[in-house]
C-alpha cells in the first residue's frame, strides 16, 4: 500500500513539473534553440547559459532559450546549415568552420595575427570586427558578437615539437576549415579535418595530434591521450554568437536589440572566465604529466605560414590587410 502511495506521489510530481514547464513555454512567444558542440563544463556552454539568463530575464519570459549542447543537434558545420534554414535560431560556433559560410572571417584566423588578448579585442570589437560580423547576413546568418576559444596550441602523442620541422608528417586533426587545413599543410603536417570531439580518435591513434586552446585541452582531458604540448599560440581562436537571419528578421526591434546586447554581455563575461583560468589550466596539464614546450621556435612556424597571405582574396584579403595595417 505504502509503495503504491509513493509511486502515485512521484507520478503526480512529474505531471505537475511537465504542466509547470509547459506553462512557462506558454508564456514564451518566441523560442530560441541554441546549438553548441561542447559539454556544459566548457566556456562555450557558460556563455550560452549567460545569454539564456539575460534574454529570458530582459524579455520578461517572452523569449525562451533552449541550449542543445554536446553536439546533440550536430557538428558546427551542421549547426550553421540549420541556422541558415531557420531550423535552429542561435549557436555559439568556433570561427574555423564558419570560413566556408563567411569567407571574410579567415582574416581574423590568420596565424600569429594577434599578439595578445588586448590586440584581439581591439580588432574584434572595433570597426573591422563589426564589419566582418555584418558579412554574416550575406550567408543568411547574423553575427552578433565575438567571444573566445583562446590561443590555439599544438598537442601530439608522437614526439616533442619545438620547431616547424618537428611537425613533418604528423597526422594533425584540424577543424572543418579551409584555412586551417592550409595552415597545417604549409607547416608540414598531414592535416585531417574532423568535427569535434576527437578524444576517441586520439586514443586510438587514428590521428597523432590536434590543436586547441588550453581550456579545451584540459576540459576534454586530452592530457590522457596526448603526451606533448607546444605553446605555439598559432591562431587566436574566436567563437561567435551566431543567429538565424530568417528568425531574427521576424522579431520586433526591441528583441533584436536585446539579442545583440545579451550576446555582447555574455561574450565579455566568457572572455574573462577563459582568461582568468589559463594559468590554472597550464599548471594542471603539467600536473597531469604533459611534456610542455613553453617557448617553441615560433619564427620557424611563422616562416611556413606567412606565404598563405598571398592566397587571400576578396573580403578575406581586404580585412586581413586592414588588420595588418591597424597593427603597425
Ligand atoms: O572546442 O573543433 C574545435 O577544435 C574547436 O576549437 C571547438 O571549439 C572545440
PDB file of C-alpha atoms and ligand atoms in Angstrom, residues 37-38 42 44 76 92-97 149 152 173-176 194-198 210-213 216-217 219-220 237-239, ligand 1:
ATOM      1  CA  UNK A  37      29.155  21.164 -29.820  1.00  0.00           C
ATOM      2  CA  UNK A  38      30.750  21.229 -26.379  1.00  0.00           C
ATOM      3  CA  UNK A  42      33.112  24.320 -21.212  1.00  0.00           C
ATOM      4  CA  UNK A  44      31.188  27.794 -24.811  1.00  0.00           C
ATOM      5  CA  UNK A  76      29.418  23.068 -36.099  1.00  0.00           C
ATOM      6  CA  UNK A  92      27.994  29.513 -30.244  1.00  0.00           C
ATOM      7  CA  UNK A  93      30.312  28.482 -33.065  1.00  0.00           C
ATOM      8  CA  UNK A  94      34.087  28.359 -33.464  1.00  0.00           C
ATOM      9  CA  UNK A  95      35.380  30.758 -36.127  1.00  0.00           C
ATOM     10  CA  UNK A  96      37.226  27.992 -38.043  1.00  0.00           C
ATOM     11  CA  UNK A  97      34.245  26.146 -39.555  1.00  0.00           C
ATOM     12  CA  UNK A 149      38.001  29.972 -27.512  1.00  0.00           C
ATOM     13  CA  UNK A 152      45.407  27.529 -30.087  1.00  0.00           C
ATOM     14  CA  UNK A 173      43.304  16.828 -36.703  1.00  0.00           C
ATOM     15  CA  UNK A 174      42.085  20.203 -37.811  1.00  0.00           C
ATOM     16  CA  UNK A 175      38.655  21.831 -37.789  1.00  0.00           C
ATOM     17  CA  UNK A 176      36.478  21.580 -40.859  1.00  0.00           C
ATOM     18  CA  UNK A 194      37.274  16.177 -38.288  1.00  0.00           C
ATOM     19  CA  UNK A 195      34.319  17.563 -36.319  1.00  0.00           C
ATOM     20  CA  UNK A 196      34.603  17.921 -32.536  1.00  0.00           C
ATOM     21  CA  UNK A 197      35.011  15.920 -30.214  1.00  0.00           C
ATOM     22  CA  UNK A 198      38.087  13.821 -31.044  1.00  0.00           C
ATOM     23  CA  UNK A 210      45.358  18.252 -32.599  1.00  0.00           C
ATOM     24  CA  UNK A 211      45.419  21.928 -31.754  1.00  0.00           C
ATOM     25  CA  UNK A 212      43.191  23.799 -29.344  1.00  0.00           C
ATOM     26  CA  UNK A 213      43.304  26.361 -26.523  1.00  0.00           C
ATOM     27  CA  UNK A 216      39.663  22.762 -24.278  1.00  0.00           C
ATOM     28  CA  UNK A 217      42.747  20.540 -23.872  1.00  0.00           C
ATOM     29  CA  UNK A 219      38.318  20.240 -20.120  1.00  0.00           C
ATOM     30  CA  UNK A 220      38.370  17.317 -22.552  1.00  0.00           C
ATOM     31  CA  UNK A 237      40.525  31.213 -31.990  1.00  0.00           C
ATOM     32  CA  UNK A 238      37.377  33.288 -31.688  1.00  0.00           C
ATOM     33  CA  UNK A 239      33.929  31.884 -31.050  1.00  0.00           C
TER      34      UNK A 239
HETATM   35  O1  LIG B   1      36.458  23.303 -28.567  1.00  0.00           O
HETATM   36  O2  LIG B   1      36.631  21.986 -33.017  1.00  0.00           O
HETATM   37  C1  LIG B   1      37.492  22.633 -32.375  1.00  0.00           C
HETATM   38  O3  LIG B   1      38.693  22.328 -32.280  1.00  0.00           O
HETATM   39  C2  LIG B   1      37.022  23.900 -31.714  1.00  0.00           C
HETATM   40  O4  LIG B   1      38.106  24.546 -31.032  1.00  0.00           O
HETATM   41  C3  LIG B   1      35.870  23.656 -30.766  1.00  0.00           C
HETATM   42  O5  LIG B   1      35.548  24.917 -30.161  1.00  0.00           O
HETATM   43  C4  LIG B   1      36.192  22.639 -29.705  1.00  0.00           C
END
